[in-house]
Short mmCIF file of the C-alpha atoms (twelve columns), coordinates in Angstrom:
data_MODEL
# 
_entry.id   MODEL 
# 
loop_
_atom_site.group_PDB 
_atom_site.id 
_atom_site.type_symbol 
_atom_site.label_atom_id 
_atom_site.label_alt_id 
_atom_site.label_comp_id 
_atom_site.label_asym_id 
_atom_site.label_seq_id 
_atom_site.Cartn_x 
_atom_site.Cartn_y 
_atom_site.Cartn_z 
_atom_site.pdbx_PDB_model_num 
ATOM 1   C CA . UNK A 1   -17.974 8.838   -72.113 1 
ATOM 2   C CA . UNK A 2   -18.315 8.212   -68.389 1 
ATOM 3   C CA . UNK A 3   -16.634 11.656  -67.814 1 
ATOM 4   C CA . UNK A 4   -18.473 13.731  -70.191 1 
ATOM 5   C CA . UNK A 5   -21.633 12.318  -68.628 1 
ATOM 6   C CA . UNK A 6   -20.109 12.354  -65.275 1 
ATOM 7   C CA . UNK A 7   -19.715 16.388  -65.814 1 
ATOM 8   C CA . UNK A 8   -22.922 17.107  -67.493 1 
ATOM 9   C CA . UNK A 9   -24.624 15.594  -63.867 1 
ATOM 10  C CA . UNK A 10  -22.713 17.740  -61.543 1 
ATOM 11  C CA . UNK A 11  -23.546 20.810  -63.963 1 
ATOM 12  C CA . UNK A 12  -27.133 20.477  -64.228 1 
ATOM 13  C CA . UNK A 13  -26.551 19.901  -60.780 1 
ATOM 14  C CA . UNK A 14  -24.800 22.830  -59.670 1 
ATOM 15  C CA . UNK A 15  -27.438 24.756  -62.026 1 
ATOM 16  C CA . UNK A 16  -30.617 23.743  -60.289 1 
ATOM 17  C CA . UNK A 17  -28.967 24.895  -57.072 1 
ATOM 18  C CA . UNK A 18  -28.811 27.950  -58.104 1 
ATOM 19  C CA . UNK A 19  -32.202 28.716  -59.603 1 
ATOM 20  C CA . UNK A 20  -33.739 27.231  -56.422 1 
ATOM 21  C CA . UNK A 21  -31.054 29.848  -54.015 1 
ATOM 22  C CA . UNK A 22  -32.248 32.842  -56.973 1 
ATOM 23  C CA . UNK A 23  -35.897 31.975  -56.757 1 
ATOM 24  C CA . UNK A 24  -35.784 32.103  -52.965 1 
ATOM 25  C CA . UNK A 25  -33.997 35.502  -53.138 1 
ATOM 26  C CA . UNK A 26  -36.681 36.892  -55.228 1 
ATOM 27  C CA . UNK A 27  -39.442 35.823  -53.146 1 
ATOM 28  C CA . UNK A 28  -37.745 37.125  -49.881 1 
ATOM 29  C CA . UNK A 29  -37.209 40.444  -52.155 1 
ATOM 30  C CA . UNK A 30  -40.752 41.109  -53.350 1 
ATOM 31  C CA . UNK A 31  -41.828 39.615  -49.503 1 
ATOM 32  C CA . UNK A 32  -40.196 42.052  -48.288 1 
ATOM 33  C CA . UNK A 33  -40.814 45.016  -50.562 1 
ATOM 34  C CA . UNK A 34  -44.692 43.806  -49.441 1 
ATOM 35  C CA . UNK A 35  -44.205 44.230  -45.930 1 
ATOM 36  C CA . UNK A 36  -42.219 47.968  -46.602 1 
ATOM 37  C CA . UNK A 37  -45.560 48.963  -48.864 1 
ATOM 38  C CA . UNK A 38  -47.775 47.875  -46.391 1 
ATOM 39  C CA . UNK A 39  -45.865 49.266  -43.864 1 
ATOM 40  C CA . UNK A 40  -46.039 52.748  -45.115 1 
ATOM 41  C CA . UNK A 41  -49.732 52.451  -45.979 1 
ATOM 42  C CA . UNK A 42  -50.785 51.180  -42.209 1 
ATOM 43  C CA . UNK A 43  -48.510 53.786  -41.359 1 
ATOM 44  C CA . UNK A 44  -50.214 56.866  -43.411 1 
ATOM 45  C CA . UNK A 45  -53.741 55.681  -43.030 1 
ATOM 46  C CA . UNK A 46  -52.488 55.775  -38.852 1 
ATOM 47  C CA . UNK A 47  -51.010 59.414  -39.461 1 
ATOM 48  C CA . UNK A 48  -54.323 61.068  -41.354 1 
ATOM 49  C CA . UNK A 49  -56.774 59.754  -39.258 1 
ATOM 50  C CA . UNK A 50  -54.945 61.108  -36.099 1 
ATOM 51  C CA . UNK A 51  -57.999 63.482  -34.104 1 
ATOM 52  C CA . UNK A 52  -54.829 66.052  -34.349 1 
ATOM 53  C CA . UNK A 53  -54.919 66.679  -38.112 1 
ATOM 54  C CA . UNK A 54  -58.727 68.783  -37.530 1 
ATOM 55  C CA . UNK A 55  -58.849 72.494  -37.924 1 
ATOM 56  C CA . UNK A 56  -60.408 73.689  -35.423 1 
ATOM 57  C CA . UNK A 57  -60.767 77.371  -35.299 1 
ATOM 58  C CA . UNK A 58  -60.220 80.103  -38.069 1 
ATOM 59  C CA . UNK A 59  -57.064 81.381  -36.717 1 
ATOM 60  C CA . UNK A 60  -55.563 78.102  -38.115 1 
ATOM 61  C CA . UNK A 61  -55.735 79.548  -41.507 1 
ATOM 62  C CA . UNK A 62  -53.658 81.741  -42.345 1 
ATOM 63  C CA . UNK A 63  -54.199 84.844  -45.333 1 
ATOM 64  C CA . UNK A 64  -51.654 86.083  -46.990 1 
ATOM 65  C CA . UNK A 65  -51.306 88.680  -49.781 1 
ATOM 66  C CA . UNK A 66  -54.085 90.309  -48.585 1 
ATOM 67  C CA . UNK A 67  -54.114 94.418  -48.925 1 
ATOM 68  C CA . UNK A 68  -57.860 95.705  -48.743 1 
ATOM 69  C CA . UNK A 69  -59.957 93.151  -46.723 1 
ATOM 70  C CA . UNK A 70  -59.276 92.591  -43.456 1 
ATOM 71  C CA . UNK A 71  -57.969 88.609  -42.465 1 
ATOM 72  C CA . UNK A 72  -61.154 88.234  -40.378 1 
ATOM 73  C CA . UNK A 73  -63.458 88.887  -43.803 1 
ATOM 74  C CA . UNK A 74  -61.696 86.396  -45.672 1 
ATOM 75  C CA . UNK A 75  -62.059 83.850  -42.952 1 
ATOM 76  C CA . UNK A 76  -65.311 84.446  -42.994 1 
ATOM 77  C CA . UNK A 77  -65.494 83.809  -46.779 1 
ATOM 78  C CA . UNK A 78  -64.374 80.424  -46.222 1 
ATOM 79  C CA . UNK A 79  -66.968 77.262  -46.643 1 
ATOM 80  C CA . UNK A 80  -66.003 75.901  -44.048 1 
ATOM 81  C CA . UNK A 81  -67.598 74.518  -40.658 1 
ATOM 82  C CA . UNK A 82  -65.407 73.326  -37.783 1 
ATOM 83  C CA . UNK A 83  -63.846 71.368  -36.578 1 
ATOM 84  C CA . UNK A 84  -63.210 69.963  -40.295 1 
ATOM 85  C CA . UNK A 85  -60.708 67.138  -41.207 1 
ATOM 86  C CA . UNK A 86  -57.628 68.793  -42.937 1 
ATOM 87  C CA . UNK A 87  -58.515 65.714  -45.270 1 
ATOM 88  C CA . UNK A 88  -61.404 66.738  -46.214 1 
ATOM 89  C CA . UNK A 89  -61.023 70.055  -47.196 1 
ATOM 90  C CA . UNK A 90  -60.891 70.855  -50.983 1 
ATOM 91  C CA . UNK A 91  -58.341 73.745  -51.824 1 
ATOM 92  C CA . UNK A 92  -59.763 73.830  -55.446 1 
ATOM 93  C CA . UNK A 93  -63.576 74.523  -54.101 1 
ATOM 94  C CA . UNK A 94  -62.450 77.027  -51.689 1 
ATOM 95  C CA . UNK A 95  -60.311 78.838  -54.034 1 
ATOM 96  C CA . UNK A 96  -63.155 78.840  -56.235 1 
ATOM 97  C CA . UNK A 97  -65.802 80.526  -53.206 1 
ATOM 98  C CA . UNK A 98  -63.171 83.282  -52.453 1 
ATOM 99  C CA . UNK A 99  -62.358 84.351  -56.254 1 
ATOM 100 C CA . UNK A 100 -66.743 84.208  -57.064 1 
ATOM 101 C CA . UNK A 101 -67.738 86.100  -53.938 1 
ATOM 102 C CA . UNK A 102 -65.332 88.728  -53.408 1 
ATOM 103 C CA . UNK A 103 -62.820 91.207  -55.122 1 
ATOM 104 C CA . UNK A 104 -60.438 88.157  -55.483 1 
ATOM 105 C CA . UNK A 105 -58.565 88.047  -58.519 1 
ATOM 106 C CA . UNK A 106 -56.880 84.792  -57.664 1 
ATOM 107 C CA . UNK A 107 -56.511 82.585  -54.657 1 
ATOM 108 C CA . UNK A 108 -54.158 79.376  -54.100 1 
ATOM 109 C CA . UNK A 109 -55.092 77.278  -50.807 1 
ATOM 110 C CA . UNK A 110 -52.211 74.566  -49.618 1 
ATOM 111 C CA . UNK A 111 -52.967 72.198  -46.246 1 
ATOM 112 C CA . UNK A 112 -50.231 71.975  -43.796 1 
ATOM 113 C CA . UNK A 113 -49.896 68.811  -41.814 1 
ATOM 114 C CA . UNK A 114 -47.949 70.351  -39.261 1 
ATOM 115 C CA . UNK A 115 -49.282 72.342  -37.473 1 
ATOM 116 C CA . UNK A 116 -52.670 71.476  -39.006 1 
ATOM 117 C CA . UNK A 117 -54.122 74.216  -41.086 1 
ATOM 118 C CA . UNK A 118 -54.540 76.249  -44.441 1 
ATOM 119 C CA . UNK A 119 -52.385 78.725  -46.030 1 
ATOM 120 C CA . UNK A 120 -54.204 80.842  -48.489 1 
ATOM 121 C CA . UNK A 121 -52.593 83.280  -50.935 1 
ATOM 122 C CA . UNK A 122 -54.485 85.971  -52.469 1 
ATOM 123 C CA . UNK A 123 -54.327 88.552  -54.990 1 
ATOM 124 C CA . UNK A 124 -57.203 91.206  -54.730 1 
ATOM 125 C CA . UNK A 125 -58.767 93.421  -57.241 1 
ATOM 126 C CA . UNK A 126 -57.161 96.898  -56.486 1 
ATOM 127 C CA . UNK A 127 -60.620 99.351  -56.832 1 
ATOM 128 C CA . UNK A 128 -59.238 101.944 -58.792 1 
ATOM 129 C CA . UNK A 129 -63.037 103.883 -59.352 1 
ATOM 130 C CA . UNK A 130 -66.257 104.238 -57.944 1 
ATOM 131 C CA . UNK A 131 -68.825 103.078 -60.328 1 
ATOM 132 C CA . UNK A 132 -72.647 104.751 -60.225 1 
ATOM 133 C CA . UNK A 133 -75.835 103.592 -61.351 1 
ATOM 134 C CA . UNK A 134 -74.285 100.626 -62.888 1 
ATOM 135 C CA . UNK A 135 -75.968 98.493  -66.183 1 
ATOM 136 C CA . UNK A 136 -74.475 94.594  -65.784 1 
ATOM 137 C CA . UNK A 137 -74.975 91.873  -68.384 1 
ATOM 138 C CA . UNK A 138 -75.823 89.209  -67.157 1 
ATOM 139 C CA . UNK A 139 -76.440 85.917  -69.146 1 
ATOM 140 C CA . UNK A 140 -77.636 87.854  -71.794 1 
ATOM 141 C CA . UNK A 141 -80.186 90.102  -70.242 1 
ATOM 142 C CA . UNK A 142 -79.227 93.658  -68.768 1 
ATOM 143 C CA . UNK A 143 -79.122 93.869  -64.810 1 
ATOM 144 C CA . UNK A 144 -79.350 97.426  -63.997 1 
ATOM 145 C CA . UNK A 145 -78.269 97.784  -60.590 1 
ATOM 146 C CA . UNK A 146 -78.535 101.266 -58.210 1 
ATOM 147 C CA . UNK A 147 -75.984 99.370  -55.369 1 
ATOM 148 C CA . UNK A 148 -72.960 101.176 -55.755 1 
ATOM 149 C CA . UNK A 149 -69.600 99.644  -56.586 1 
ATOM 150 C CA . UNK A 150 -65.961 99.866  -57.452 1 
ATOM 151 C CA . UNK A 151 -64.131 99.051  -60.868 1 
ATOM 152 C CA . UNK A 152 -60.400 97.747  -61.212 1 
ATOM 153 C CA . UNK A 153 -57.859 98.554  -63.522 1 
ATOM 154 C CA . UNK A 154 -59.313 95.854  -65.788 1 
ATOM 155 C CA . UNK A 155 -62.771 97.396  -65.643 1 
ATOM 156 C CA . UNK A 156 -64.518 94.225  -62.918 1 
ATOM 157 C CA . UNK A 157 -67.544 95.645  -61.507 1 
ATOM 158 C CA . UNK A 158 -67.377 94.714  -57.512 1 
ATOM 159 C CA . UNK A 159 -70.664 95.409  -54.874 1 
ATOM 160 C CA . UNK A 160 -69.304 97.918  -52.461 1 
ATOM 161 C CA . UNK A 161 -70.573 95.711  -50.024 1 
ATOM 162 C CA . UNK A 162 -67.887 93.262  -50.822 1 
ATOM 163 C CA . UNK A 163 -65.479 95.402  -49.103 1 
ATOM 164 C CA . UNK A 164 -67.521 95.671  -45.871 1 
ATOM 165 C CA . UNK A 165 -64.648 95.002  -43.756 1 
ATOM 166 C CA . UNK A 166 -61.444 96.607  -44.931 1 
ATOM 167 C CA . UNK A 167 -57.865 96.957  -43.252 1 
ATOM 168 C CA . UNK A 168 -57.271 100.185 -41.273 1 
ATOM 169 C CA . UNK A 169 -56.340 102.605 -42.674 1 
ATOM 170 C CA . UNK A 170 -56.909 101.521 -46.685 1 
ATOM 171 C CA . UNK A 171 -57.615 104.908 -48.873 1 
ATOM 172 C CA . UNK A 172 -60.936 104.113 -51.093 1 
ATOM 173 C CA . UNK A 173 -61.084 105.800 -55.090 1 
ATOM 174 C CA . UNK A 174 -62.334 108.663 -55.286 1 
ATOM 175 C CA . UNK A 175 -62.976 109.028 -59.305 1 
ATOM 176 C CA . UNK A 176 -66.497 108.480 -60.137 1 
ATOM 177 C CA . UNK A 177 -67.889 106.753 -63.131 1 
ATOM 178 C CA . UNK A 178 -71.151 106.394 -64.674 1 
ATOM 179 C CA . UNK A 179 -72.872 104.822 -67.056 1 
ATOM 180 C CA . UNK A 180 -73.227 100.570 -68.628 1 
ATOM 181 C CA . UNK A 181 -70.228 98.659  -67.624 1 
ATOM 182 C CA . UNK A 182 -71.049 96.382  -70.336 1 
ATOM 183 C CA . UNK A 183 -70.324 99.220  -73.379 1 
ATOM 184 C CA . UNK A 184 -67.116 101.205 -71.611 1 
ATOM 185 C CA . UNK A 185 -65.414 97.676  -70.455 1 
ATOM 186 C CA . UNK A 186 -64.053 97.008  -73.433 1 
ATOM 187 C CA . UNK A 187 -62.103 100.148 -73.132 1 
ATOM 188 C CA . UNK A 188 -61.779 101.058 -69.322 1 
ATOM 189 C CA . UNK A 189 -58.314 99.800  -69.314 1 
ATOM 190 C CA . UNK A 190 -56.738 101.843 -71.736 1 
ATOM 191 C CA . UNK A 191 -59.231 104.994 -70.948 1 
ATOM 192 C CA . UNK A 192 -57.825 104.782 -67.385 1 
ATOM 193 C CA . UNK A 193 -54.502 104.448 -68.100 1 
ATOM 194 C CA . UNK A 194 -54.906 108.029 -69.846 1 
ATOM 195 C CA . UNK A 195 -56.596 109.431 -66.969 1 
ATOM 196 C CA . UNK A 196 -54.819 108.023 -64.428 1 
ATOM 197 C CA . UNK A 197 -51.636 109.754 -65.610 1 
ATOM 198 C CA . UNK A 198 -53.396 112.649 -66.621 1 
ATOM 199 C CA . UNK A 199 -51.517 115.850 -65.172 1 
ATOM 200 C CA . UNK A 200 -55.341 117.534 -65.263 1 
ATOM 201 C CA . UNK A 201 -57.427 115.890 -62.437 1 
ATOM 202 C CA . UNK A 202 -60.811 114.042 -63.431 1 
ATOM 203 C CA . UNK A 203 -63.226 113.567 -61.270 1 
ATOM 204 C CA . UNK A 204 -65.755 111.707 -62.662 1 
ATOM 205 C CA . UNK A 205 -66.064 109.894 -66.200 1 
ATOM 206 C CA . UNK A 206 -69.748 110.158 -67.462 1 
ATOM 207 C CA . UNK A 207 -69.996 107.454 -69.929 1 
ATOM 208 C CA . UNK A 208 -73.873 107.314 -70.136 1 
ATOM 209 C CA . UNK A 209 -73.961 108.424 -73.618 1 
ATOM 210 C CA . UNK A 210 -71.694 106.378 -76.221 1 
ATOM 211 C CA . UNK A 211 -71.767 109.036 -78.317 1 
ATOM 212 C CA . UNK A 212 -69.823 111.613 -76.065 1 
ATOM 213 C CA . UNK A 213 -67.278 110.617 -73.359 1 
ATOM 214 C CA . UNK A 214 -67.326 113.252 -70.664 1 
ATOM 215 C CA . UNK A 215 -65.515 113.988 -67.786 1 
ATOM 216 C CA . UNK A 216 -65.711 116.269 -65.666 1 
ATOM 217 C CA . UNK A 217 -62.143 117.628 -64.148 1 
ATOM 218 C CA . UNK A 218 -60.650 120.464 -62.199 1 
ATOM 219 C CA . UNK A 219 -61.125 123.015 -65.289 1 
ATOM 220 C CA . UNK A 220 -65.148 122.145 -65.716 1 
ATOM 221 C CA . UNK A 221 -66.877 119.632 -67.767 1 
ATOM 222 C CA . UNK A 222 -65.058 118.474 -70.906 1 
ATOM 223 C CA . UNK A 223 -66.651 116.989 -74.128 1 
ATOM 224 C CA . UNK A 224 -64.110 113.934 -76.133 1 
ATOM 225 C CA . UNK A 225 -67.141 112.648 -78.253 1 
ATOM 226 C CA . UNK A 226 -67.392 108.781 -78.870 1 
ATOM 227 C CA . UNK A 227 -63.690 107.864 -79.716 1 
ATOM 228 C CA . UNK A 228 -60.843 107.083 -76.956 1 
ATOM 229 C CA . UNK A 229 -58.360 106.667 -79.458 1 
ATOM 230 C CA . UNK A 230 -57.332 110.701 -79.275 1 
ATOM 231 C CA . UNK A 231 -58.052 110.710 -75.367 1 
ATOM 232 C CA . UNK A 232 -54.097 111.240 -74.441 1 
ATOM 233 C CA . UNK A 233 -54.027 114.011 -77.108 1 
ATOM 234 C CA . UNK A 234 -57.185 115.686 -75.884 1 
ATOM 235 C CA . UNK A 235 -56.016 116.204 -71.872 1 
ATOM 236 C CA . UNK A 236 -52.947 117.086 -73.279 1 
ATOM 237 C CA . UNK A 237 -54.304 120.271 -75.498 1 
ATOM 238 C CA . UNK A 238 -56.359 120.496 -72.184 1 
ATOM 239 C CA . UNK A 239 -53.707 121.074 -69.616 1 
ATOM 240 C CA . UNK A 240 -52.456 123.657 -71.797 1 
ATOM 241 C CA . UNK A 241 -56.183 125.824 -70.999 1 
ATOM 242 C CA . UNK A 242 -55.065 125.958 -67.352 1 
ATOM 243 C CA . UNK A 243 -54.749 129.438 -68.084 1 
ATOM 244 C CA . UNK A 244 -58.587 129.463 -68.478 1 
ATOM 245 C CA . UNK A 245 -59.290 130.882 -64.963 1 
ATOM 246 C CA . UNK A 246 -57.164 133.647 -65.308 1 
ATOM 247 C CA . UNK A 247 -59.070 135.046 -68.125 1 
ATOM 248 C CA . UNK A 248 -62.827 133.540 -67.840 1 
ATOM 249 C CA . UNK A 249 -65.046 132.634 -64.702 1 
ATOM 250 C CA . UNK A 250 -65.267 128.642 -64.396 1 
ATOM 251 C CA . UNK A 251 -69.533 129.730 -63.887 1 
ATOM 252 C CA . UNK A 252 -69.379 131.138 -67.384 1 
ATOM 253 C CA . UNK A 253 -68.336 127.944 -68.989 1 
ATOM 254 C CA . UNK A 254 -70.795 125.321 -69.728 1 
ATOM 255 C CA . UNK A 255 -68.157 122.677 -71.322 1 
ATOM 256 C CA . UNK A 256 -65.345 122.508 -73.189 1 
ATOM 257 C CA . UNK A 257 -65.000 120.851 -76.291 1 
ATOM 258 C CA . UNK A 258 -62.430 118.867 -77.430 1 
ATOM 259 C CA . UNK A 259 -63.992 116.297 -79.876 1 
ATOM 260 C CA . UNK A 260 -61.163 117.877 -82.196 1 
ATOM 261 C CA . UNK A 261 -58.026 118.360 -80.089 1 
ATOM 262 C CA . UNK A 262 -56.685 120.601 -83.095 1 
ATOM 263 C CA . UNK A 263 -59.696 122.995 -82.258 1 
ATOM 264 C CA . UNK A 264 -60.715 123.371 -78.986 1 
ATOM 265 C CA . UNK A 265 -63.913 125.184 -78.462 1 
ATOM 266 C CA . UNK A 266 -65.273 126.491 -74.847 1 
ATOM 267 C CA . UNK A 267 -69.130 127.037 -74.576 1 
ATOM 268 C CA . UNK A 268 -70.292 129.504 -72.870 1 
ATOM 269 C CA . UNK A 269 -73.005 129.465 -70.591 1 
ATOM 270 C CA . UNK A 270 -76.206 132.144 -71.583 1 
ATOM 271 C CA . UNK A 271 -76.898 135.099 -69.674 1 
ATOM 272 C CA . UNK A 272 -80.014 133.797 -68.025 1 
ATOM 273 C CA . UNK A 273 -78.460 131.095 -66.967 1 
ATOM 274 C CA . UNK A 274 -77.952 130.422 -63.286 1 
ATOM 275 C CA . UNK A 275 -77.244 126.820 -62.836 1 
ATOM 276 C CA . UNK A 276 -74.812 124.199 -64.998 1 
ATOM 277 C CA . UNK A 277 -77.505 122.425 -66.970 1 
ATOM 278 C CA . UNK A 278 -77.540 118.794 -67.766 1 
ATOM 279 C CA . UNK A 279 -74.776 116.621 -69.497 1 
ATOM 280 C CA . UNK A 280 -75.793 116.539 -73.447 1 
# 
C-alpha cells in the first residue's frame, strides 16, 4: 500500500509540473503573438502617416485606357485638392465623379503606396453620332435641349462640351441625328448597327417624326416609315437604285420610298418646284 501511494505522489507530482511548464508556454505564446500584433500595428500606423504618402501634384495620377479625352481633362475631372493624403482619398467617389460628368462608361481607381499616387482605368463612350436639337427625359419631365451632343453605340446622349479637350488627332462622327432621344433609344443600337454597315452612306437619321424614319444618304432622302424591323432589307433594295443617277437627276427626286421594300416608289419633285421642301 505504501508503494501504490508512494507512486500516485510522484505522479500527481510529475503532472502538476507539467501543467505549470504548459501554462507558462502558453502565456509566453499569446505574449508574444501580442507584442508581433502590436508590432505591426505601431508599425503601419508609422508607415501611413509618413508626410511621403501625399499626392501632391496631378502628374501623380496616372490615366490609362483613355482614347478621346486628353490625360490633362481627366485630371481635371478629379475631386481632388492637393496635396491630399493617399489615405484619404476614396476610389469609389472618384470613380463615381468621372463616370457622372463625362463620356465615361466605367472607371476603376487603385492607390499606390509606392511611389504615392492613383492609377485610374477608364473605358470611354466611343461617340459614334452627332445628335441635334435633342429632347432628354429627365426625372419624368422632358428637357429639350438646343446644346449639341454626341450618341454612342448604346444610344447615351453626351454635351459636346464634355469633350472640350480631346487627344490630337481623334476623328469626331460625322452622321447626324435628330429628333427625342427618349423615343429612338430604345432602338438606336440595333438601327445603327444597320446603318453603320450599310454599303449606302447615311448622313443624317431624322427621327423627329415616329411615324416615318428618314434618312437622308448619298442617293437623296429616303422614307422607312415607323418600323426598324425591315431597316436591313430596305438599304439593301436601296443600294440596288444606285443606278438612279444614271437615269434621273438627284434635283428631280423629292424622296424615295421604301416603307415596302417589295415596292419601292421614288417621288418626284413638281415642275414648279425649285427647292427640296420639308421632311413630311
Amino acid at each position: 500500500m505504501a508503494n501504490i501511494a508512494s507512486v500516485s505522489q510522484a505522479q500527481i507530482s510529475n503532472r502538476r509540473q507539467h501543467l505549470r511548464r504548459a501554462r507558462r508556454i502558453k502565456f509566453f505564446q499569446a505574449l508574444w503573438r501580442s507584442l508581433m500584433v502590436g508590432g505591426m500595428a505601431s508599425g503601419l500606423i508609422w508607415a501611413i502617416t509618413l508626410p511621403d504618402w501625399v499626392i501632391r501634384q496631378p502628374e501623380q495620377i496616372d490615366i490609362e485606357g483613355n482614347e478621346f479625352l486628353s490625360t490633362q481633362a481627366i485630371r481635371s475631372l478629379l475631386p481632388l485638392s492637393y496635396p491630399q493624403s493617399l489615405l484619404r482619398v476614396e476610389p469609389q467617389a472618384i470613380a463615381e465623379v468621372l463616370e457622372g460628368a463625362a463620356p465615361i462608361a466605367t472607371a476603376t481607381v487603385t492607390r499606390q503606396l509606392i511611389p504615392p499616387g492613383l492609377t485610374i482605368q477608364v473605358q470611354e463612350r466611343q461617340p459614334v453620332a452627332i445628335a441635334q436639337g435633342i429632347a432628354l427625359a429627365a426625372q419624368g419631365q422632358t428637357q429639350v435641349t438646343s446644346e449639341p451632343g454626341f450618341l454612342d453605340e448604346r444610344g447615351v446622349w453626351m454635351p459636346q462640351s464634355s469633350y472640350h479637350s480631346l487627344k490630337a488627332n481623334v476623328e469626331l462622327p460625322t452622321l447626324q441625328v435628330r429628333g427625342q432621344n427618349e423615343y429612338y433609344r430604345p432602338y438606336w443600337s440595333q438601327v445603327y448597327q444597320v446603318i453603320h454597315h450599310s454599303p449606302v452612306k447615311v448622313l443624317e437619321i431624322d427621327w423627329r417624326n415616329p411615324a416615318n424614319l428618314i434618312l437622308k444618304t448619298e442617293l437623296g432622302n429616303v422614307h422607312l416609315g415607323s418600323g426598324s424591323s425591315q431597316l436591313a432589307e430596305q438599304l439593301a433594295v436601296l443600294d440596288r437604285m444606285r443606278q438612279l443617277p444614271t437615269h434621273l437627276q438627284q434635283s428631280q427626286i423629292a424622296y424615295i420610298d421604301l416603307k415596302n421594300p417589295d415596292r419601292p416608289v421614288i417621288q418626284m419633285r413638281m415642275p414648279s418646284e425649285t427647292s427640296e421642301p420639308d421632311h413630311d
